[in-house]
Coordinates of C-alpha atoms in Angstrom, one line a residue:
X7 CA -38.8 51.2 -23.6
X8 CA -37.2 49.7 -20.4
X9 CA -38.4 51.1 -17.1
X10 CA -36.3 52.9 -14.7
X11 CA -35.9 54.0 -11.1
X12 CA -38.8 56.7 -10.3
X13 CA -40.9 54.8 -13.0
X14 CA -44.4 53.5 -11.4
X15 CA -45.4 50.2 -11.3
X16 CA -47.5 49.5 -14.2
X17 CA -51.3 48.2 -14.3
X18 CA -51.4 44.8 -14.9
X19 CA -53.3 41.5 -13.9
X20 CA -51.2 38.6 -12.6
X21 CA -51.8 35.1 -11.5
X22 CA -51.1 33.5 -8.2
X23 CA -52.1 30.1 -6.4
X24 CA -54.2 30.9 -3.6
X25 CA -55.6 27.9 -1.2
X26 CA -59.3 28.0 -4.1
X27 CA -56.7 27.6 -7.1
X28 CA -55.5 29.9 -9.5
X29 CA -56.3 33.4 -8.4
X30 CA -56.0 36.7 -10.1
X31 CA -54.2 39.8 -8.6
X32 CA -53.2 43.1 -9.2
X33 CA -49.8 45.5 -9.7
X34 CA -52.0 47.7 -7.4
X35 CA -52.7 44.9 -5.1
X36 CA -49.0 43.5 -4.8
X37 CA -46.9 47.2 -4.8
X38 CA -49.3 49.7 -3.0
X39 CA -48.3 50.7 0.2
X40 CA -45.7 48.2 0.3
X41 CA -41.7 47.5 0.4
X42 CA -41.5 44.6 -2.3
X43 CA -38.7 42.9 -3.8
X44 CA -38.9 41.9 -7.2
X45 CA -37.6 39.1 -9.0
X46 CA -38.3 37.9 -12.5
X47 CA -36.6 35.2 -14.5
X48 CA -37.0 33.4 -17.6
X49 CA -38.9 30.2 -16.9
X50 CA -39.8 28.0 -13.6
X51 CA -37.7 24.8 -13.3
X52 CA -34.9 26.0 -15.7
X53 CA -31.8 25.7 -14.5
X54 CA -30.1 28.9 -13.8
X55 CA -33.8 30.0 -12.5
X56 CA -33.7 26.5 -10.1
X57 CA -30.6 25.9 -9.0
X58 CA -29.4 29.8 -8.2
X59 CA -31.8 32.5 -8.5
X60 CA -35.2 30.9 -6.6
X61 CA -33.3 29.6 -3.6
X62 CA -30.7 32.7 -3.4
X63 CA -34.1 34.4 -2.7
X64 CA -35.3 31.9 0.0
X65 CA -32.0 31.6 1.4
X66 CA -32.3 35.2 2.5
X67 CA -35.9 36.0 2.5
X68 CA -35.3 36.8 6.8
X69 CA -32.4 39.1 5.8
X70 CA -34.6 40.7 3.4
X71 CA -37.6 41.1 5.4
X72 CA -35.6 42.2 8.4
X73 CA -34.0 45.1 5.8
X74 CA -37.7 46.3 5.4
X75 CA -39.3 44.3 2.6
X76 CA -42.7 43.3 3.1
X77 CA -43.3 40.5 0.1
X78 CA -40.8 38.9 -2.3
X79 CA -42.5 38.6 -5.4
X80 CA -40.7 36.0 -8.1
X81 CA -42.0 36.5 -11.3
X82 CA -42.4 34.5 -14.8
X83 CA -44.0 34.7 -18.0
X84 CA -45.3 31.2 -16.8
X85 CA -49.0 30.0 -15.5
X86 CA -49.9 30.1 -12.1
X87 CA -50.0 26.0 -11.7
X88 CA -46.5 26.0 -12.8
X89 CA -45.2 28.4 -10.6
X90 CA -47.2 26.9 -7.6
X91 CA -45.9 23.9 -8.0
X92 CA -42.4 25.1 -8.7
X93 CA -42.6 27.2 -5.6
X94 CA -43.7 24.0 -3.6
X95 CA -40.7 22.2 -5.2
X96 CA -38.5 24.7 -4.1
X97 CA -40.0 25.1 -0.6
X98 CA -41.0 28.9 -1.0
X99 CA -44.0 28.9 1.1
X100 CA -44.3 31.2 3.5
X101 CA -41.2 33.0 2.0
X102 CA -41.4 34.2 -1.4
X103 CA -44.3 34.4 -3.8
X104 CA -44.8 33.0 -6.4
X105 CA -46.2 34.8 -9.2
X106 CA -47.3 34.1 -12.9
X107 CA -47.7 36.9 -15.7
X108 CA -48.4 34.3 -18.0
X109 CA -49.6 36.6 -21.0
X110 CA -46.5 38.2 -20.1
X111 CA -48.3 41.6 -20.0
X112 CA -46.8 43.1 -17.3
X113 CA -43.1 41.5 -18.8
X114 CA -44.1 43.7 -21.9
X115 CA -45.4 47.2 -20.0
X116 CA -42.1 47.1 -18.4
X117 CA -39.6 46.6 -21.3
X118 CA -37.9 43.7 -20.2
X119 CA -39.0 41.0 -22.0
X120 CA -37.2 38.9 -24.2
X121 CA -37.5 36.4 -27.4
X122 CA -36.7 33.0 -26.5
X123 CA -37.6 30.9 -29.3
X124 CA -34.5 30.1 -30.1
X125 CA -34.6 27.7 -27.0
X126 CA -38.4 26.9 -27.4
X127 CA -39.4 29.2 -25.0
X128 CA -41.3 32.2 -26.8
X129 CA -41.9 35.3 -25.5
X130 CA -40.2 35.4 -21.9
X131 CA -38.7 37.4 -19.1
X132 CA -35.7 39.2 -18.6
X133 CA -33.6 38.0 -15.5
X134 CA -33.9 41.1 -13.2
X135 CA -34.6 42.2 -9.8
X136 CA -36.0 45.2 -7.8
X137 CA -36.9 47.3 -5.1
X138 CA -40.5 48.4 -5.4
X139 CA -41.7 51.2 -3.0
X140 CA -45.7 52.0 -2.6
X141 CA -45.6 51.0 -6.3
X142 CA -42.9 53.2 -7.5
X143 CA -39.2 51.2 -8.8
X144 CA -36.6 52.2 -6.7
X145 CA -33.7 50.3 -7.9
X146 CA -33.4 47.8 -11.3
X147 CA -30.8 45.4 -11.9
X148 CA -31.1 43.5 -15.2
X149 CA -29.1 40.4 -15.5
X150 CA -25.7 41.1 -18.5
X151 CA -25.7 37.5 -18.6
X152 CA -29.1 35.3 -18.6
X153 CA -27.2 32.7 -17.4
X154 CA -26.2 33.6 -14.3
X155 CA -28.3 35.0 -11.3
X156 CA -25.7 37.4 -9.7
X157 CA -26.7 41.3 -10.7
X158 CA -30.0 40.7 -10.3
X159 CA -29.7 38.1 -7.0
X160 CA -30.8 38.3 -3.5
X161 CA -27.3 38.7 -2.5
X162 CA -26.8 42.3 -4.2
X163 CA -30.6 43.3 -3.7
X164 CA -30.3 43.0 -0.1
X165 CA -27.1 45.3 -0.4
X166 CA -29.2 47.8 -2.3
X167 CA -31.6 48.2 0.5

């Protein structure tokens, strides 16, 4: 079952790049007490994930942060070393971060997973963004078409806030 507004966050354990390497971290850790926006997408360097959806986010991370939001999270069933060095490739230092559920456990606890073998791909993410308050989801937009970055984009999350 897909999550909704007034859902919590759920427990799960994440992976990050942190100055020592790969690093775990926490739902708890990343949404508790915090104004977050969420973004998740299908795989680092695809595409429709590269060319649109990462750097809508940078583009406006000031905008966002200036609307209230503490962290931007970007999310993908991928391993931490991939999304640090996507995130370097994209410049997202400082701006968003770059986060990898690559057992795609939290993916799954929140109902928005999707089968990509078709492409190669496996088990991956949704493309979908939201507003996360102290841990509890505010607003959800899931992406109609996974090709395209606009329902769930920086754009029409920063509206939302």
């Amino acid at each position: 079952m897909t999550v909704k507004p007034g859902d919590k966050m759920p427990d799960a354990q994440l992976m990050h790049m942190s100055d020592a390497g790969p690093a775990p971290i926490t739902t708890a850790e990343l949404f508790d007490g915090k104004t977050v926006a969420l973004f998740a997408l299908p795989g680092a360097f695809t595409p429709t994930c590269s060319n649109q959806h990462l750097p809508g986010f940078i583009e406006k991370s000031e905008a966002l942060r200036s609307a209230g939001v503490d962290t931007i999270i970007c999310l993908s069933v991928n391993d931490a070393f991939v999304m640090g060095a996507w995130g370097e490739q994209q410049g997202a230092g400082g701006k968003v971060m770059m986060v990898g559920d690559g057992n795609g456990e939290l993916t799954e606890k929140l109902g928005l997973s999707m089968d990509g073998s078709g492409f190669g791909m496996g088990t991956r993410s949704l493309r979908y963004s939201m507003i996360v308050r102290d841990g509890t989801i505010e607003t959800l937009n899931v992406e109609g078409n996974p090709g395209q970055a606009v329902d769930s984009g920086a754009e029409n999350l920063l509206a939302q806030l």
